[in-house]
Coordinates of C-alpha atoms in Angstrom, one line a residue:
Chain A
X941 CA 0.0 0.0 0.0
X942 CA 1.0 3.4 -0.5
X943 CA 1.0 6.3 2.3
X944 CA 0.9 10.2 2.3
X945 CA 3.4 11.3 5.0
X946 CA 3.4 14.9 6.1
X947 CA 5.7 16.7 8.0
X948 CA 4.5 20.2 9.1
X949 CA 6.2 22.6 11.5
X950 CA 8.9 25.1 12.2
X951 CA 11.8 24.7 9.9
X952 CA 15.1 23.2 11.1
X953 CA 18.3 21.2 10.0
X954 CA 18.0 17.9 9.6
X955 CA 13.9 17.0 9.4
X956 CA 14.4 15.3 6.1
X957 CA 17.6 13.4 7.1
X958 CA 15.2 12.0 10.2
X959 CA 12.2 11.0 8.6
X960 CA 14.7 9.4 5.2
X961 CA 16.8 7.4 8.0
X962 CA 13.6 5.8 9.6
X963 CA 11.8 4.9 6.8
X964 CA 14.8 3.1 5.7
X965 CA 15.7 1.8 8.5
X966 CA 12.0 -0.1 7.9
X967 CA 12.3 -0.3 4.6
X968 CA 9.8 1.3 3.1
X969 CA 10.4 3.4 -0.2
X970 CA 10.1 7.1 -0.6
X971 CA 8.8 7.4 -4.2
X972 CA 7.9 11.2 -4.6
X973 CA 8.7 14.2 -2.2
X974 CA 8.2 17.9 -2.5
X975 CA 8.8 20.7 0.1
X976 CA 8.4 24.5 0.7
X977 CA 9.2 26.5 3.4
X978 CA 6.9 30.0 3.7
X979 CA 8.0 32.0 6.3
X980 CA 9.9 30.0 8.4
X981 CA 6.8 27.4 8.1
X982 CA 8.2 23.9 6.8
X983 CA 6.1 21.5 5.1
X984 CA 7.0 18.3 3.6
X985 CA 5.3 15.7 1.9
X986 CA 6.2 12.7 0.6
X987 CA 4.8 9.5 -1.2
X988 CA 5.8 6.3 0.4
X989 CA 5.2 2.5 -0.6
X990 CA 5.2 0.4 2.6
X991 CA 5.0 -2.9 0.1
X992 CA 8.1 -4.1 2.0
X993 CA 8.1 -2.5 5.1
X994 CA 9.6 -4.3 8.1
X995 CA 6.9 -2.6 10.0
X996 CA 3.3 -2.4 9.7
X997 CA 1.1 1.1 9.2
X998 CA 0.0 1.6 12.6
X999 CA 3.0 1.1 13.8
X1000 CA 4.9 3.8 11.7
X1001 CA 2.5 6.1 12.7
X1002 CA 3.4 6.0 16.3
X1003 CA 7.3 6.4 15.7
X1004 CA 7.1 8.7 12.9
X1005 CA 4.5 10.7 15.1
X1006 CA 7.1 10.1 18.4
X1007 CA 10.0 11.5 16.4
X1008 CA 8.4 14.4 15.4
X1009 CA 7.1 15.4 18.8
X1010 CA 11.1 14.9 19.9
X1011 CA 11.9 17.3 16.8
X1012 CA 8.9 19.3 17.5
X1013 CA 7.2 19.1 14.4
X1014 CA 4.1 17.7 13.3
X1015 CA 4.4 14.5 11.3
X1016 CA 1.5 12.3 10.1
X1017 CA 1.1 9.1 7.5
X1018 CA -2.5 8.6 6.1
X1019 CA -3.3 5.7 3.2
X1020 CA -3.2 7.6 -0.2
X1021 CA -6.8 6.7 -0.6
X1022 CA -8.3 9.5 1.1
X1023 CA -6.6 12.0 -0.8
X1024 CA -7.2 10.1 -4.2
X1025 CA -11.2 9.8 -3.5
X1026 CA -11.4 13.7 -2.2
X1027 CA -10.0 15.2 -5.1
X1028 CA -9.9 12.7 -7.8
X1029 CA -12.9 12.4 -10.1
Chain B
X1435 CA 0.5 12.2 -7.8
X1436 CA -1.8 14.3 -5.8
X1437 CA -0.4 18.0 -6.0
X1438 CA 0.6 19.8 -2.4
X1439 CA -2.1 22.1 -2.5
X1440 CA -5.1 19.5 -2.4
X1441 CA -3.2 17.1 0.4
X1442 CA -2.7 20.6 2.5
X1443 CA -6.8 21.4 1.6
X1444 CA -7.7 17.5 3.0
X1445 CA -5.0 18.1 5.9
X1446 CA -6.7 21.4 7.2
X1447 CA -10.3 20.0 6.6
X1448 CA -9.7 17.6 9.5
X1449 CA -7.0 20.1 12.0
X1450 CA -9.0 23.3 11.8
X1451 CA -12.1 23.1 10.6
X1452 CA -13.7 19.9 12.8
X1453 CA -14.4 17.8 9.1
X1454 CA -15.7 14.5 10.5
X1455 CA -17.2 11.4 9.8
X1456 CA -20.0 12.1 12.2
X1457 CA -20.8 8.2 12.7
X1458 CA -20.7 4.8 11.1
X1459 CA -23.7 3.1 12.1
X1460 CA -24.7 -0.6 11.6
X1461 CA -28.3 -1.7 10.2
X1462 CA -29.3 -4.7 11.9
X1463 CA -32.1 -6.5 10.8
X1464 CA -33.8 -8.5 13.9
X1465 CA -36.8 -10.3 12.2
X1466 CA -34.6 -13.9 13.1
X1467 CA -34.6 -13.2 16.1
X1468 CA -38.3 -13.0 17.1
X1469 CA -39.2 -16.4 19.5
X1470 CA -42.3 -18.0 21.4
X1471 CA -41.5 -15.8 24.7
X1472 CA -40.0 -12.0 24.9
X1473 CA -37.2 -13.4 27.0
X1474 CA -35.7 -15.5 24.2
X1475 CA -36.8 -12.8 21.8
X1476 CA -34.9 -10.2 23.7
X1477 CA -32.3 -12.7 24.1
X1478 CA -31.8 -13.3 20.5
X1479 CA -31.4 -9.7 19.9
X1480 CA -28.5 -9.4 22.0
X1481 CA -26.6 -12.2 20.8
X1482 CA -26.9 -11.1 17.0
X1483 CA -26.7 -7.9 17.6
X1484 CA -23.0 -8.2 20.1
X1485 CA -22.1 -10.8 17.3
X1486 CA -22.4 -8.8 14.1
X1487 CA -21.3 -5.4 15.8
X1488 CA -18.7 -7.2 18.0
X1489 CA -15.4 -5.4 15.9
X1490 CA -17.4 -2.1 15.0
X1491 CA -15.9 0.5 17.6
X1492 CA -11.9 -1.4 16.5
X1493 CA -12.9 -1.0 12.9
X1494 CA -13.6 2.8 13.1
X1495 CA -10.4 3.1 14.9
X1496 CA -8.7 1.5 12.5
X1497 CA -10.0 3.7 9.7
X1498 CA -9.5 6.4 11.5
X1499 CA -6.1 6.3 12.2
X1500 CA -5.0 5.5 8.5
X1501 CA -7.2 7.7 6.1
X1502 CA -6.3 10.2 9.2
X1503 CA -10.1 11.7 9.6
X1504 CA -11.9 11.3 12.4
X1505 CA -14.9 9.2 13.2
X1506 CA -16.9 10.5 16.3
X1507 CA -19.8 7.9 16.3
X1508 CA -20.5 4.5 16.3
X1509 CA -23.9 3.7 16.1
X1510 CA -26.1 0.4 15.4
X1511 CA -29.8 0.7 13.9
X1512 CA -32.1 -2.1 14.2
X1513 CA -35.5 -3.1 12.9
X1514 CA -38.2 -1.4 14.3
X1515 CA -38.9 -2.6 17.8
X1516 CA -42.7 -2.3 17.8
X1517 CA -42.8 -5.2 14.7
X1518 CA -40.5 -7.8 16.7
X1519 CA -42.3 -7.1 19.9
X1520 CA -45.9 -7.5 18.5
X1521 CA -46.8 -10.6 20.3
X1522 CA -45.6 -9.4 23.6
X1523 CA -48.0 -6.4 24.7
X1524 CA -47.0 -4.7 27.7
X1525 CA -43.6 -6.7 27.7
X1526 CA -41.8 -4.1 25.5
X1527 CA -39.3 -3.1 27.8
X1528 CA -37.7 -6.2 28.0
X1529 CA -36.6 -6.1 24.6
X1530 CA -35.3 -2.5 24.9
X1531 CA -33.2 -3.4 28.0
X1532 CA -31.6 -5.9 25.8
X1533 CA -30.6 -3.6 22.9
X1534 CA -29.4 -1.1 25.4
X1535 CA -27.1 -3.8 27.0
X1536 CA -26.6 -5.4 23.7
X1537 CA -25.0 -1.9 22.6
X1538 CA -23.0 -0.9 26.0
X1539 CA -21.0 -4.5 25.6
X1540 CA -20.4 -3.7 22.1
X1541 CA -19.3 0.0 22.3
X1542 CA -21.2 1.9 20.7
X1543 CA -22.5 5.4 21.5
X1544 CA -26.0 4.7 20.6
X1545 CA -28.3 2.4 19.2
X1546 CA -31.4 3.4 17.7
X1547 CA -35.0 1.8 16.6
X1548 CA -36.9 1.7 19.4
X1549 CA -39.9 2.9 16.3
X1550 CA -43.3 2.4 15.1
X1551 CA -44.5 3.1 12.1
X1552 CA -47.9 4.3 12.7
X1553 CA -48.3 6.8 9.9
X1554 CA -52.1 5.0 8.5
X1555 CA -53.2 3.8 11.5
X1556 CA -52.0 2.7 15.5
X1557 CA -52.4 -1.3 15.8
X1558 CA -53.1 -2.4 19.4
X1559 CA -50.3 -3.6 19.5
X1560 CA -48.2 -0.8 18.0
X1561 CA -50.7 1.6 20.7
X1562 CA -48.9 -0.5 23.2
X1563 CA -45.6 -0.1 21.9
X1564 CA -45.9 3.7 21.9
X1565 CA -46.8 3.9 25.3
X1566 CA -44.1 1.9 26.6
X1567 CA -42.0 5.0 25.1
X1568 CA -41.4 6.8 28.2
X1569 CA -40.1 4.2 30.7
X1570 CA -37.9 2.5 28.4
X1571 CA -36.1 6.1 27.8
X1572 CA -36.0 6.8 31.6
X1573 CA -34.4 3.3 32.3
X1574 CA -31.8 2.8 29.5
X1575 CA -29.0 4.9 28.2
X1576 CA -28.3 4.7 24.7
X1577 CA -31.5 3.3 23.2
X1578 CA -33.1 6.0 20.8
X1579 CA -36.7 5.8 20.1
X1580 CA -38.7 7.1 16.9
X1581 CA -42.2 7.1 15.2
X1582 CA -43.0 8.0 12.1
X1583 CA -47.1 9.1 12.0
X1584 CA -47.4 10.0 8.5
X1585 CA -46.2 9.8 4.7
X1586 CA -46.9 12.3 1.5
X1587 CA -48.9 8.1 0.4
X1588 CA -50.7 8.2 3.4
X1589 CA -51.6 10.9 5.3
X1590 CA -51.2 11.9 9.2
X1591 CA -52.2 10.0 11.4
X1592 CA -53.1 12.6 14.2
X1593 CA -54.5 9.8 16.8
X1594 CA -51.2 9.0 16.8
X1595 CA -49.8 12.8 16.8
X1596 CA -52.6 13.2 20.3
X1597 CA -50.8 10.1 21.9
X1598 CA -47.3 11.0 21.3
X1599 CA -47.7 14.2 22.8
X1600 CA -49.0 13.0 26.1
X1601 CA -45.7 10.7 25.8
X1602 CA -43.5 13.0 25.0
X1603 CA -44.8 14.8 28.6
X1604 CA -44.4 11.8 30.3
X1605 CA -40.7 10.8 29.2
X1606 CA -40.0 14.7 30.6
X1607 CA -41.6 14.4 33.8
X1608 CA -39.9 10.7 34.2
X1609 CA -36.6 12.3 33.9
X1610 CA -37.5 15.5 35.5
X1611 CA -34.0 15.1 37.5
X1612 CA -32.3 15.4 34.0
X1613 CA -33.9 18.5 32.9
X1614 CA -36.1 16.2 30.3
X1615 CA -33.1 14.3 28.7
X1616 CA -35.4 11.5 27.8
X1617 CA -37.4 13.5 25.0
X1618 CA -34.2 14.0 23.5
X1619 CA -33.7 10.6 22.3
X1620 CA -37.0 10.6 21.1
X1621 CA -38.2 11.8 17.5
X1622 CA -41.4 12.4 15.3
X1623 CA -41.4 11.7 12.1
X1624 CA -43.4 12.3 8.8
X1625 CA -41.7 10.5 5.6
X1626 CA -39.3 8.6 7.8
X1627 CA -36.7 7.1 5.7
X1628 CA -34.9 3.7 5.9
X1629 CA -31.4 4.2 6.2
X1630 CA -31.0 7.0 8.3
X1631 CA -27.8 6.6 10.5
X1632 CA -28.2 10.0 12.4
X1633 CA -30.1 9.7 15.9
X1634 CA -32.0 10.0 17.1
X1635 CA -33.8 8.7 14.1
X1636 CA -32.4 5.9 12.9
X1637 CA -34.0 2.6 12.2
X1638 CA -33.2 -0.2 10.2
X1639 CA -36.1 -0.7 7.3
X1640 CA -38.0 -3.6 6.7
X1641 CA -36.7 -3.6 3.3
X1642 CA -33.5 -3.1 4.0
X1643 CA -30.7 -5.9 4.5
X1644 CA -29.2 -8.3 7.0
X1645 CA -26.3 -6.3 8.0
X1646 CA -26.0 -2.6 6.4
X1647 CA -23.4 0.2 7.0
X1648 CA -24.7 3.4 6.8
X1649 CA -22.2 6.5 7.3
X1650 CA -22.9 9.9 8.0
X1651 CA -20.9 12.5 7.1
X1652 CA -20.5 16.2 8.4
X1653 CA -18.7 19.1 7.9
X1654 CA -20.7 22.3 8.4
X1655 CA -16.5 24.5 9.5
X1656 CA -15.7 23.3 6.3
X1657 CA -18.3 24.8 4.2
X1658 CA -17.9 27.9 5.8
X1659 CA -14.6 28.1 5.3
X1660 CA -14.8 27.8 1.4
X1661 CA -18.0 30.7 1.5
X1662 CA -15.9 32.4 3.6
X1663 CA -13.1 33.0 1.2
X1664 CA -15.6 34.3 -1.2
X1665 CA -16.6 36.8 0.2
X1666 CA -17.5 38.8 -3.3
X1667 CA -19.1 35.8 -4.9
X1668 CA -22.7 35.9 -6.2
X1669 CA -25.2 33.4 -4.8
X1670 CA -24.9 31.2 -7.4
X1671 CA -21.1 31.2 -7.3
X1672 CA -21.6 30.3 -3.6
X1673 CA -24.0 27.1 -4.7
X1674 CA -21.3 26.3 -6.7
X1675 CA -18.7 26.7 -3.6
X1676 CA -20.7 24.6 -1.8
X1677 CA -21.4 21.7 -4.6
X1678 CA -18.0 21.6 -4.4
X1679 CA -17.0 21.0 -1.2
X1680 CA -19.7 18.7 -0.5
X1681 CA -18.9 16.2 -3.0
X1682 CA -15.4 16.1 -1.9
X1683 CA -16.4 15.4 2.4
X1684 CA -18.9 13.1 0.8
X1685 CA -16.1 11.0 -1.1
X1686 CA -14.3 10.2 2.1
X1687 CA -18.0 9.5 3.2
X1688 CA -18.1 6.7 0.3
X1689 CA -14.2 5.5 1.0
X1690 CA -15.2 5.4 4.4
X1691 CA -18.5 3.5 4.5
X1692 CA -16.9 0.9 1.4
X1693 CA -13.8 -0.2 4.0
X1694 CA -15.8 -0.5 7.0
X1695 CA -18.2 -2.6 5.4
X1696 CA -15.6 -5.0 3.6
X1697 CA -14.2 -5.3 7.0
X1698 CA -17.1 -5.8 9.2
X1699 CA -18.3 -8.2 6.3
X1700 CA -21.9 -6.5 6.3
X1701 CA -23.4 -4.9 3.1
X1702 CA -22.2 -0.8 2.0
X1703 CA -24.6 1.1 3.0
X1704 CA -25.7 4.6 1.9
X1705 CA -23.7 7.7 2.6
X1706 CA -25.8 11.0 4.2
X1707 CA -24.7 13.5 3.8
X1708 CA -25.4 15.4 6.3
X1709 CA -24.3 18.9 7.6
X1710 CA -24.6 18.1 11.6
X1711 CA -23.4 20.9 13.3
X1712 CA -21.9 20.2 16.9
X1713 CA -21.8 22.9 19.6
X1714 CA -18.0 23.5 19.2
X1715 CA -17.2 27.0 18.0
X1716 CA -16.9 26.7 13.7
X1717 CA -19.0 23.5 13.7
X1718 CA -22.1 25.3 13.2
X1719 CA -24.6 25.7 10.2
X1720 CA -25.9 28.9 12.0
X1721 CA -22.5 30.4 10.7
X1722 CA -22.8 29.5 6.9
X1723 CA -25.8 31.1 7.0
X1724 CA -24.5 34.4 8.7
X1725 CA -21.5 34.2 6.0
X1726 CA -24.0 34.1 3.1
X1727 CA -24.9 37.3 4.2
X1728 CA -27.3 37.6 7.2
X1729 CA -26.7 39.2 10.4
X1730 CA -28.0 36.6 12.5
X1731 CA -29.5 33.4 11.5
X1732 CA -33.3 33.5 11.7
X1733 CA -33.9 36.9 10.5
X1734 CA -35.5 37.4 7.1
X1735 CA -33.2 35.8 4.2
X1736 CA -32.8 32.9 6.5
X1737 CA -35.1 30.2 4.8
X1738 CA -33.6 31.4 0.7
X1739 CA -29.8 30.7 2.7
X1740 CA -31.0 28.0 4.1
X1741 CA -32.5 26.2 0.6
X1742 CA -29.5 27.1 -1.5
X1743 CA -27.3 25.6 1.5
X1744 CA -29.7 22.1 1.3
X1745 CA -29.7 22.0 -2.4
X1746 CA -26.5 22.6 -2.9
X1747 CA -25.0 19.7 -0.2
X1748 CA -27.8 17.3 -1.6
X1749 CA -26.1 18.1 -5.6
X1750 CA -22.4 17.8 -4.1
X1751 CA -23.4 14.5 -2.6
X1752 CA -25.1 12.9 -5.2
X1753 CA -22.4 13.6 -7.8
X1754 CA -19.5 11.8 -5.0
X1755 CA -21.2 8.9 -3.9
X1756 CA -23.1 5.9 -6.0
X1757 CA -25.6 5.5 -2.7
X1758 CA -26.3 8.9 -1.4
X1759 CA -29.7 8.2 1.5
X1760 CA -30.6 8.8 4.8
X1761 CA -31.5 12.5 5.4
X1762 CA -28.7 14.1 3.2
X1763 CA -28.6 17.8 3.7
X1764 CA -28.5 20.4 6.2
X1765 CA -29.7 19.7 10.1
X1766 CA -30.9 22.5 12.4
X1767 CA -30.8 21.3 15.5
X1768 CA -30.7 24.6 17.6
X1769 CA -28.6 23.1 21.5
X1770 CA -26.3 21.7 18.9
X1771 CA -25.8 24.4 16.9
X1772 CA -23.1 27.1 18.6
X1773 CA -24.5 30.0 15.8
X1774 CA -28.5 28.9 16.4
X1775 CA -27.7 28.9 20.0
X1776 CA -26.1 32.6 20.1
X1777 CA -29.5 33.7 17.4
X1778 CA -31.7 32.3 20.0
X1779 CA -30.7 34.1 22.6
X1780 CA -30.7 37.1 20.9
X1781 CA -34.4 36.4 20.5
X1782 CA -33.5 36.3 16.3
X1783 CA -34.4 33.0 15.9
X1784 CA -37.6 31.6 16.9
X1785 CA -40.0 28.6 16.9
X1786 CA -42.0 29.8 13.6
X1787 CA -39.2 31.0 12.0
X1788 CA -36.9 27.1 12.4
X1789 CA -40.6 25.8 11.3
X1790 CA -40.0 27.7 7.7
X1791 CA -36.7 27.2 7.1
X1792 CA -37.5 23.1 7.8
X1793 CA -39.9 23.4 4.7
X1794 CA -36.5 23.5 3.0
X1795 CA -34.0 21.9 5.1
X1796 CA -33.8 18.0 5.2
X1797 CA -35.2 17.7 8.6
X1798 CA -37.3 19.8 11.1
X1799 CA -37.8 21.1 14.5
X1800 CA -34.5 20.0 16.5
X1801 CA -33.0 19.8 20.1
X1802 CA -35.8 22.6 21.0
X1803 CA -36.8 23.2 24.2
X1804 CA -39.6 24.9 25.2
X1805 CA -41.6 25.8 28.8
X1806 CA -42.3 22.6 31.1
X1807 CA -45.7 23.5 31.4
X1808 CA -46.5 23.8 27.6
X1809 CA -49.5 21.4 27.5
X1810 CA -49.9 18.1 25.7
X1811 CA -52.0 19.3 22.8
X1812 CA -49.7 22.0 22.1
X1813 CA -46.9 19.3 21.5
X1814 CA -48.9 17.4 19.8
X1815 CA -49.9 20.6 17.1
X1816 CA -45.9 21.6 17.2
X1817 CA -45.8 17.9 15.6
X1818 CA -49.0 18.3 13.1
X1819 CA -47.6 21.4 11.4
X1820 CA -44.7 19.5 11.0
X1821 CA -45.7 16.7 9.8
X1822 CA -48.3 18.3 7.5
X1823 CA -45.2 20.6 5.5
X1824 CA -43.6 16.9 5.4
X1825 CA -46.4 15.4 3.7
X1826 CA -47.3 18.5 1.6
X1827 CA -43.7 19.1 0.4
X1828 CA -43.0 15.7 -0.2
X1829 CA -40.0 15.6 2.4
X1830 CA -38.7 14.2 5.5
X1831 CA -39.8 16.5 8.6
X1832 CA -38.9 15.5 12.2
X1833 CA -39.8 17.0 15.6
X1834 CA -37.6 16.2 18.5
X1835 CA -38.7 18.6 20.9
X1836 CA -38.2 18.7 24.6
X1837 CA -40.6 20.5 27.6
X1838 CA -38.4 21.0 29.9
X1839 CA -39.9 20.7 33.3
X1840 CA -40.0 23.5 35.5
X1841 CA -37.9 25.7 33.4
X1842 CA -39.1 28.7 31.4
X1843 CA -38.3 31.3 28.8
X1844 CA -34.9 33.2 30.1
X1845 CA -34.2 29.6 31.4
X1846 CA -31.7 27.5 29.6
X1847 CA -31.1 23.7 29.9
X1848 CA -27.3 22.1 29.4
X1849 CA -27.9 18.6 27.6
X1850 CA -23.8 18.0 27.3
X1851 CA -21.7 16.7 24.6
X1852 CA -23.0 16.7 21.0
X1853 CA -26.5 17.6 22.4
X1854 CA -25.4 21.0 23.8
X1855 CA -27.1 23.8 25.5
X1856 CA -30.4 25.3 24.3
X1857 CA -31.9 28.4 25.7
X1858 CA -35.8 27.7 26.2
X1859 CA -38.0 29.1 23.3
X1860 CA -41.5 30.6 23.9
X1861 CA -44.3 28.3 22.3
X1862 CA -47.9 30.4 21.8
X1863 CA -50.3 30.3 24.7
X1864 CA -53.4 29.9 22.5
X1865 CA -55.0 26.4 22.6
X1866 CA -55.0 24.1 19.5
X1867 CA -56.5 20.9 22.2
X1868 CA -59.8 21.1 19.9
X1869 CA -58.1 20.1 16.9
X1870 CA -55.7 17.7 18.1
X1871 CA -58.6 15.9 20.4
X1872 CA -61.0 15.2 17.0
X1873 CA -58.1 12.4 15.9
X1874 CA -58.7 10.6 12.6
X1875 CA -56.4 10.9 9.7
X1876 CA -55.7 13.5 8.0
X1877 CA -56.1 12.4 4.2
X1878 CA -53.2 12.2 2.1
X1879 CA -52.7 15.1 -0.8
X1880 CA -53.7 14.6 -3.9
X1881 CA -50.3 14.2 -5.1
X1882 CA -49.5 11.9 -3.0
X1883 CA -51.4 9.1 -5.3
X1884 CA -48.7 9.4 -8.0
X1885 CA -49.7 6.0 -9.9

């Protein structure tokens, strides 16, 4: 399956390098990321397949979601679905 | 891949502007479980009832936490009591005990179909029914109870209307010590539909199947957001604002409902579509209506917002989902409604003026409470105009209304959580006991025999 995962919050060094290193560490692919930062205001998102992961979705969430409270950003993974069906005709 | 923009639009939907999935709720069909005695009966229901619903509250979570929307409800609807109790007159309460129990074990918030249909004529047995009404909302918790006394096919059946006002008073007085709460698990309907999964109004319909999910959908902050940010727009730019935005809360509505079914192994359902406001501030349909243009909600202006609003969710839906049912549109339930609330109290909005705008809305008068010592009949005429613009227009119209005892206007009553607050409303001292006390039916309109 294939997950959303965003990462919104005050910009800093290093948010990409954390995120990149645990989903590799789990195996799961990034397949498309874009990012912007407006006025100090970071936000990332990327497009991962968790076909192989090591770990399963729920369980991603909570250490994704851990890390970025220890980072203090905002990180979240939802199944692509929801975005597909809401703006896709 | 989906652009940035629209993942940031679904993102912010859900973080500021309270987009929910207001409930999934499970149809259960009970006809298999009727027996010789009301004990097995009653028995029966709870067994099916905590075996098919058993994983519906870890479903929800589940679904939840991946597509990253939340779902506030979890509800079960079940074939209308009053035909699986038939052959136990005066033993009613004994099956509603066991759906209330049947729902606590599983989870669920509320369960509802606790319903007659009476809208050509009361059966003795049905008479029964409704008169058991009152003690089995005192003395259960999450059972919600409904009638429907009349249809645009069949008329209005205003014996009925002259009962359930007496038992609307009764259910108040028996839980005087909760300012009324009973009456608010109660509703009135005319043109009930089938697959309703809003309470306190849902049943499960006889022609509907085994196991059904139905999900509701909401999202009243978002709508009002997107007229918000048009604040130039003509009105039928806004209709078009708000087609828009409906059909994309109701395609989550559709993903939703199509997963939890798969993995409850029950039937998909319909999706309503339903703006349900809640009393948290920017939840509220009072507001969309105030951003359209009006001052307050409930001055003049309020019934054309209103209709554009309803059409407009009802065109969205339909276009996002291959089952759009239930009630699908906008609700008006005044304690839930932060905006309707804050118009009330103002003395804006009023009892006659929430009647006119439910000639266009998709359901009727709401969470209202009025004076404790409004009498009987008047109830009871409260629920024939009602019903009577239901069956003239066609339309679903509800009446969930609540006397409070000994409170008054200037008095408000606290109902909590989704039900809110709701300052009481002034109902007209002039008698209509005359008219409700001639009973009979009042014959259907003309077209209403479409054949």
């Amino acid at each position: 399956m294939k997950a959303i995962l965003t990462v919104l919050g005050k910009d800093k060094a290093g948010i990409i390098a954390t995120v990149a290193t645990i989903l590799a560490q789990n195996n799961i692919n990034i397949e498309d990321i874009s990012q912007t930062v407006m006025q100090g205001y970071f936000t990332m998102i990327m497009l991962v397949n968790l076909e192989n992961s090591k770990i399963g979705f729920g369980e991603l969430q909570e250490v994704v979601a851990k890390k970025g409270e220890e980072i203090g950003v905002k990180i979240m993974v939802q199944h692509e679905d929801i975005f597909n069906s809401m703006h896709r005709v | 891949m989906i652009n940035k923009s629209e993942i940031l639009e679904t993102i912010n939907m859900v973080q500021n502007e309270h987009f929910d999935v207001r409930t999934i709720t499970m149809g259960i069909s009970l006809f298999g479980c009727i027996a010789s005695t009301v004990e097995e009966t009653a028995q029966n229901c709870y067994n099916l009832i905590t075996t098919r619903a058993k994983d519906i509250v870890k479903v929800a979570k589940d679904l939840s936490n991946e597509f990253g929307v939340p779902i506030v409800n979890k509800r079960i609807s079940v074939t209308p009591v009053s035909l699986i109790s038939a052959p136990f007159k005066g033993k009613e309460i004994v099956i509603a005990k066991a759906l209330d129990d049947a729902g606590k074990a599983v989870g669920v918030d509320f369960i509802g179909g606790y319903s007659a249909l009476v809208h050509k004529s009361t059966t003795s047995y049905e008479h029964s029914f409704i008169e058991s009404i009152p003690e089995v909302l005192s003395s259960t918790d999450i059972l919600c109870s409904s009638v429907n006394i009349g249809t645009t096919r069949s008329g209005i059946n205003l014996d009925a209307i002259s009962q359930i006002g007496k038992i609307i008073k009764k259910t108040t007085e028996l839980t005087k010590d909760r300012d009324g709460f009973g009456a608010a698990k109660f509703v009135v309907f005319c043109n009930a539909v089938e697959d309703n999964p809003f309470m306190a109004g849902a049943f499960h319909g006889v022609g509907e199947g085994e196991c059904v999910i139905n999900v509701g959908v909401s999202g009243p902050g978002v709508v009002y957001r997107a007229v918000k940010e048009a604040p130039n727009a003509n009105i039928t730019e806004i209709s078009e604002i708000i087609k828009k935005t409906a059909f994309k809360i109701t395609r989550v509505g559709q993903l939703i409902a199509n997963e939890a079914a798969k993995r409850l192994n029950a039937e998909s359902g319909i999706v309503d579509l339903s703006l349900a406001p809640t009393p948290a501030i920017g939840d509220s349909v009072g507001r969309i209506l105030e951003e359209m243009g009006l001052e307050t909600v409930g001055t003049h202006g309020t019934t054309a917002c209103l209709a554009i609003l309803n059409d407009s969710v009802k065109k969205g839906g339909v276009m996002a989902s291959s089952k759009v049912g239930g009630l699908s549109g906008a609700f008006i339930p005044v304690s839930e409604d932060e905006g309707m609330i804050s118009a009330t109290e103002k003395g804006v909005l009023t009892l006659s003026k929430l009647e006119a705008m439910t000639a266009v809305c998709s359901v009727g008068i709401d969470m209202v409470a009025v004076p404790g010592d409004t009498p009987a009949s008047t109830i009871s005429a409260i629920i024939a105009d009602e019903a009577a613009i239901g069956m003239v227009n066609n339309k679903t119209t509800a009446v969930r209304i609540i006397p409070v005892p000994n409170k008054t206007v200037g008095d408000s009553v606290e109902f909590g959580g989704l039900l809110g607050t709701a300052p009481i409303m002034p109902v007209k001292s002039a008698s209509a006991e005359k008219f409700i006390a001639r009973g009979g039916i009042i014959p259907a309109p003309i077209h209403g025999n479409k054949n």
